[in-house]
Tab-separated table of C-alpha atoms and ligand atoms in Angstrom:
chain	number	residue	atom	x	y	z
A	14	UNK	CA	116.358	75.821	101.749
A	15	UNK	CA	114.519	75.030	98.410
A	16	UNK	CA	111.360	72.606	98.838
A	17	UNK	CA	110.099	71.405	95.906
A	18	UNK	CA	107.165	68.534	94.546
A	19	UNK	CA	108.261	67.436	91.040
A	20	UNK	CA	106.223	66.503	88.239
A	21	UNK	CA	105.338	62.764	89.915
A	22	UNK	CA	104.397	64.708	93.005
A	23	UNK	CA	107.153	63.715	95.079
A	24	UNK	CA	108.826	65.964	97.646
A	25	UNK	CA	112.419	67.452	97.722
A	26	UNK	CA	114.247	69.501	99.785
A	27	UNK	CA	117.798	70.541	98.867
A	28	UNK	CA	119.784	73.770	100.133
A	29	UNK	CA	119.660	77.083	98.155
A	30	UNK	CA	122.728	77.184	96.864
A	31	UNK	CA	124.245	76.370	93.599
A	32	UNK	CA	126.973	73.597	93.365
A	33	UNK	CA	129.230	75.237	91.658
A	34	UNK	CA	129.924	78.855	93.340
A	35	UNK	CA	127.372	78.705	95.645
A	36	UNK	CA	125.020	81.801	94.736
A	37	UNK	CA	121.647	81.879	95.796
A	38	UNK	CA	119.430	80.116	93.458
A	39	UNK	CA	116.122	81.407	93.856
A	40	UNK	CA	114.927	84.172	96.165
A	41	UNK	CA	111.024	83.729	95.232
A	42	UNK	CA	109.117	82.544	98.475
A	43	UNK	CA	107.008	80.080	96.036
A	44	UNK	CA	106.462	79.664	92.251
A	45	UNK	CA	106.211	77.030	89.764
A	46	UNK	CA	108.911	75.962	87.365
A	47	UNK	CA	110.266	72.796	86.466
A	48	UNK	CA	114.397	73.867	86.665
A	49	UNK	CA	116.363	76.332	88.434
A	50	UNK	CA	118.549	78.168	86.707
A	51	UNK	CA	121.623	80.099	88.635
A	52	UNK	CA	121.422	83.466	88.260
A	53	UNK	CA	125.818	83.744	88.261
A	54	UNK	CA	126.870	81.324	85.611
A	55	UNK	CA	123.909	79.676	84.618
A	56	UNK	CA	124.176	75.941	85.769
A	57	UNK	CA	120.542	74.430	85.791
A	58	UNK	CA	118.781	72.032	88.108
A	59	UNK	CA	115.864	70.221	88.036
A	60	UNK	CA	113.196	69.966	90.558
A	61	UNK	CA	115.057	66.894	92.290
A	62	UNK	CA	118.002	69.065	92.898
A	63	UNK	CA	120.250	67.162	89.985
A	64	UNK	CA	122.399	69.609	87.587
A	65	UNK	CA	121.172	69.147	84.117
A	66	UNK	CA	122.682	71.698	82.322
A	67	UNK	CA	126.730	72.964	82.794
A	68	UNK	CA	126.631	76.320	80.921
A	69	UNK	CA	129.278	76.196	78.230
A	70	UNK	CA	130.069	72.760	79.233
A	71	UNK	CA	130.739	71.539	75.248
A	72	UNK	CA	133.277	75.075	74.492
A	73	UNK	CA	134.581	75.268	77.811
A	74	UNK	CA	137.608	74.430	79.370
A	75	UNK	CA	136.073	71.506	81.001
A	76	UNK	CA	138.396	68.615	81.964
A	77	UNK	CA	137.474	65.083	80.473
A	78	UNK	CA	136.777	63.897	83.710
A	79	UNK	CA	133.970	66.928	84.780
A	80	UNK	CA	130.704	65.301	85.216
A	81	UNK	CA	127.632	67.317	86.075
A	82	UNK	CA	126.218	64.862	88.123
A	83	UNK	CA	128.810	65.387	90.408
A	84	UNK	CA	127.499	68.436	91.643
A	85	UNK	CA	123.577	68.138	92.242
A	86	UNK	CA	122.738	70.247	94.745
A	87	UNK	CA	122.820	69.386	98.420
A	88	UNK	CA	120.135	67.451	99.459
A	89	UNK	CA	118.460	67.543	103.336
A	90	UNK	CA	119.550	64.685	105.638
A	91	UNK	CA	116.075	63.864	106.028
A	92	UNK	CA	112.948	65.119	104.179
A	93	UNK	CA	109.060	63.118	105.976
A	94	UNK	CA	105.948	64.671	105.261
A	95	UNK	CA	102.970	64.053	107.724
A	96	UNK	CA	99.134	65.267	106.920
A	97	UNK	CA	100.371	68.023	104.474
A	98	UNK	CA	103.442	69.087	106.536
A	99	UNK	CA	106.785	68.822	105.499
A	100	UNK	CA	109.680	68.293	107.853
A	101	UNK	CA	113.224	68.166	107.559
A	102	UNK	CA	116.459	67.880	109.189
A	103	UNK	CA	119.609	69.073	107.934
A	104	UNK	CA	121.577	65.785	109.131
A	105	UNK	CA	120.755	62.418	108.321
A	106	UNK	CA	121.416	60.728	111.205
A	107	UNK	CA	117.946	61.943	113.367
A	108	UNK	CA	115.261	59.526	114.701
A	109	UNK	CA	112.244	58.474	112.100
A	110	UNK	CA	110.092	61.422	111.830
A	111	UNK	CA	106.963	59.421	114.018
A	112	UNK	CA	109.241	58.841	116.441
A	113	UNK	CA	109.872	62.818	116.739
A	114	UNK	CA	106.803	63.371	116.422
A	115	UNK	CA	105.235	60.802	119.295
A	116	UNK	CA	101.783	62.181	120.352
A	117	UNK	CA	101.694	65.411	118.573
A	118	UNK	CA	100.114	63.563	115.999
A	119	UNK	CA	96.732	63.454	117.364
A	120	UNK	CA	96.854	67.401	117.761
A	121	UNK	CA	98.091	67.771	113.811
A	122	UNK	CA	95.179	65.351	113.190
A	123	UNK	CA	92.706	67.390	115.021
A	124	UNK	CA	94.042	70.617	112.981
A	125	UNK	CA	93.730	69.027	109.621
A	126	UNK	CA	90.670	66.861	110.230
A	127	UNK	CA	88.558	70.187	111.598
A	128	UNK	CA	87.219	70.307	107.480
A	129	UNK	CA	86.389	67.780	104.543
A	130	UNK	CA	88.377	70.292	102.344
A	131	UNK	CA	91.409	69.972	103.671
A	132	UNK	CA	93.601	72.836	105.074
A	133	UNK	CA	93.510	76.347	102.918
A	134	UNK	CA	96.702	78.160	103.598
A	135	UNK	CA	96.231	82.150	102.986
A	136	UNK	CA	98.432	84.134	101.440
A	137	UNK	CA	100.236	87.146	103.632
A	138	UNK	CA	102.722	86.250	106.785
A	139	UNK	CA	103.987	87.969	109.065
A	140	UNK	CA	108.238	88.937	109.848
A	141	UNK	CA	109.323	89.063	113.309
A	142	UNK	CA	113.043	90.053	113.311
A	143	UNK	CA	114.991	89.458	117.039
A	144	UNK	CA	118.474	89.524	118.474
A	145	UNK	CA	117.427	86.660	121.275
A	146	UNK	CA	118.035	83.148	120.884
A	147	UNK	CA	114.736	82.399	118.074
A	148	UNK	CA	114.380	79.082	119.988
A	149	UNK	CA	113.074	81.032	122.437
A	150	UNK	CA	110.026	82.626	120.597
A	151	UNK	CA	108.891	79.396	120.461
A	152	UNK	CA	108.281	78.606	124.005
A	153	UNK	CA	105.111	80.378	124.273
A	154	UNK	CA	102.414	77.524	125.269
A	155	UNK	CA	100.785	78.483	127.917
A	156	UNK	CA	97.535	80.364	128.892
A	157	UNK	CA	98.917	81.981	132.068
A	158	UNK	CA	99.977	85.279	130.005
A	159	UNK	CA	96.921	85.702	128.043
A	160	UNK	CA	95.178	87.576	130.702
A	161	UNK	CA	98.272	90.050	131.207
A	162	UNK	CA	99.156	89.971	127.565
A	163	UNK	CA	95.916	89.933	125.300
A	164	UNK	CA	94.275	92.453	126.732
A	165	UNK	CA	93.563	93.912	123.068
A	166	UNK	CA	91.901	90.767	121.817
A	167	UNK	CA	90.003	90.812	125.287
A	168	UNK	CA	89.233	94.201	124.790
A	169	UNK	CA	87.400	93.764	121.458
A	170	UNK	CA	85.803	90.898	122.346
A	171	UNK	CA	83.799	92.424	125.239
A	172	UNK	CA	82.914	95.622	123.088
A	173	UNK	CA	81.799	92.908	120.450
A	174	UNK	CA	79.692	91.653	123.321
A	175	UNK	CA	77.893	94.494	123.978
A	176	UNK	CA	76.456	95.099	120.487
A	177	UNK	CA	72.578	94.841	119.891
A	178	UNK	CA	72.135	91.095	120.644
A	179	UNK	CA	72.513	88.721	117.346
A	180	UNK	CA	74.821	91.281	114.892
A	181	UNK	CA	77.930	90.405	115.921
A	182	UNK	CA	79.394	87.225	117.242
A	183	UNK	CA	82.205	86.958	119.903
A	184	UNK	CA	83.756	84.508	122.763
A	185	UNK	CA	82.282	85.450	126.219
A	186	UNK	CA	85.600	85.682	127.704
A	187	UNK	CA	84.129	86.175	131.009
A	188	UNK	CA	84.088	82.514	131.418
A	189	UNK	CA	86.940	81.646	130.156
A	190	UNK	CA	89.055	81.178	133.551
A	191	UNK	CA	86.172	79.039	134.495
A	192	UNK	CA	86.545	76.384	131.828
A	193	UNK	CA	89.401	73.528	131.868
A	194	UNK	CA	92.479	73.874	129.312
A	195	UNK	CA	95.667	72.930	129.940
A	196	UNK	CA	99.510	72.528	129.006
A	197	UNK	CA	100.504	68.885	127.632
A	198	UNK	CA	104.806	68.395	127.354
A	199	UNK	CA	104.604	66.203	123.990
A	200	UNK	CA	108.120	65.231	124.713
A	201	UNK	CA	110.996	66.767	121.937
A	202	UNK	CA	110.149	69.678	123.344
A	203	UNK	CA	106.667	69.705	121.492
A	204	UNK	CA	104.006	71.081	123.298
A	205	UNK	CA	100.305	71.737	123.098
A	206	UNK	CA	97.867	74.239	125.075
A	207	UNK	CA	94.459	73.873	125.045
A	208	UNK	CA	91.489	75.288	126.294
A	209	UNK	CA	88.111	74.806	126.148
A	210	UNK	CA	85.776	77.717	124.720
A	211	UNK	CA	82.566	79.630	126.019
A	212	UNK	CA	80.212	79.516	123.794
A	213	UNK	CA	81.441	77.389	121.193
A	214	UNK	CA	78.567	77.299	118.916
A	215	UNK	CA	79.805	80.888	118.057
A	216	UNK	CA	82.649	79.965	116.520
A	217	UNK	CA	82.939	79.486	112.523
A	218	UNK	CA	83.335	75.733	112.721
A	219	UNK	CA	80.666	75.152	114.742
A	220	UNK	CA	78.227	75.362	111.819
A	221	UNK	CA	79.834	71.889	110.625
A	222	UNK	CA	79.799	70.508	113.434
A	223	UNK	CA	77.961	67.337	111.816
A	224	UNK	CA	81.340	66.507	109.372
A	225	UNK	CA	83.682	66.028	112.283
A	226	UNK	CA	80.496	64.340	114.444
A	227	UNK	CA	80.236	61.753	111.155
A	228	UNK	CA	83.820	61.010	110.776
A	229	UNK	CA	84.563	60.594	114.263
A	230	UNK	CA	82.386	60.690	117.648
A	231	UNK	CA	80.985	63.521	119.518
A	232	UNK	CA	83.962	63.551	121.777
A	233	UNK	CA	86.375	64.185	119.317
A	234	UNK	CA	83.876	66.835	117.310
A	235	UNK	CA	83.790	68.539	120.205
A	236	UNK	CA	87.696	68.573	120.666
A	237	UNK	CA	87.558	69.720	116.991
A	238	UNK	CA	84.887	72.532	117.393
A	239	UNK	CA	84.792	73.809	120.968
A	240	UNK	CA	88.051	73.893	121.904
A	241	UNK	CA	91.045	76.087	121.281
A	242	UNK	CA	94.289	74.684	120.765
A	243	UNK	CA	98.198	75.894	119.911
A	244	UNK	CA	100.473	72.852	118.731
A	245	UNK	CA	104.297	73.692	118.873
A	246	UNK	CA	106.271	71.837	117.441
A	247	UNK	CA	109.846	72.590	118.774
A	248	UNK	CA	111.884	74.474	117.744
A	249	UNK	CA	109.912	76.630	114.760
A	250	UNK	CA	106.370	75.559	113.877
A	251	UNK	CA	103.210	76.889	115.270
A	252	UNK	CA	99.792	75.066	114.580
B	303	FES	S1	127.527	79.981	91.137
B	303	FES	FE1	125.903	79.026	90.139
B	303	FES	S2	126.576	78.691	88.144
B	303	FES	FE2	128.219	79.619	89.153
């Protein structure tokens, strides 16, 4: 899948494959560049997916009747982008992407309204290779493992708690068993956990606590700053 914004800012998505052989086009993770050119035989697309250049079309052998614009490359069945996030669907005939979406919105809204800068996405990732059904990675939102599971991150946490009071700043996770979180079913097999956190004036956000308390109302600042939440939507984002 290619995913591109052209030079008016609008957003394509179009398979990774040229038209003509079907080679690869681009195996860069992100760049900038106004055409794709395929690395076989050298056909050229712009941004938009449409084949703008046929190499060797004028000398070659090609029949009257060749037109490059019969081979743009193949376009996504559906392409919506909500708050910053691009979704797709490989067929066209899916529901409108609110309609998919239902009431995950107001958890995407809570993730990209935590900041008046927007949403910084940092470099790195990380590859998880399995032989399972990958749908199933997915289906991960609840809190009854992290006792069992994170026992690392609790681990850390309570040795950050016992340094000299004031350096070092940590979640008391003592209490967290005592505070109320929860599972929501979204419905498309979306999902959201949530839970609320000890000491939430520790955490980094905290310290604006007045943007979110401006824009909205305390409620919803403190759903913004004091509470800890994982947004799935199914089957392969993470929030
Ligand atoms: S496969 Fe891309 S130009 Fe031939």
């Amino acid at each position: 899948m290619l995913v591109t914004r052209d030079a008016d800012g609008e957003i394509h998505a179009v398979i990774n494959a040229c038209s003509h052989r079907g080679a690869q086009l681009t195996v860069t993770k992100r760049g900038n560049k106004p055409t794709f050119m395929c690395p076989y035989h050298g056909w050229v697309y712009d941004a938009a997916g449409t084949c703008v250049d046929v190499n060797d079309h004028a000398s070659g052998n090609y029949p009257e009747y060749f037109n490059k614009l019969d081979h743009n490359l193949r376009k996504l069945g559906q392409v919506g982008v909500y708050r910053g996030f691009i979704f797709g669907s490989i067929v066209e005939d899916v529901e409108p992407l609110e309609t998919w979406m239902g009431d995950s919105t107001v958890f995407i809204d809570m993730f990209v309204d935590q900041s008046p800068d927007g949403l910084e996405v940092l470099k790195g990732g990380v590859h998880y290779t399995t032989t399972s059904n990958w749908k199933l990675q997915l289906e991960n939102p609840d809190g009854y493992h992290f006792f069992p599971v994170h026992t690392g991150y609790i681990a850390l946490a309570n040795r950050r708690d016992d340094a000299p009071k004031g350096t070092l700043k940590t979640i008391d996770v003592s209490q967290m068993q005592e505070l109320p979180g929860a599972v929501y079913d979204l419905g498309h097999g979306h999902g959201t956990a949530w839970a609320w956190m000890p000491n939430g004036e520790e955490r980094p956000l905290a310290k604006s606590r007045e943007f979110p308390e401006e824009q909205f109302d305390k409620d919803r600042a403190n759903w913004l700053i004091d509470c800890v939440r994982f947004q799935l939507m199914f089957p392969n984002l993470w929030l």
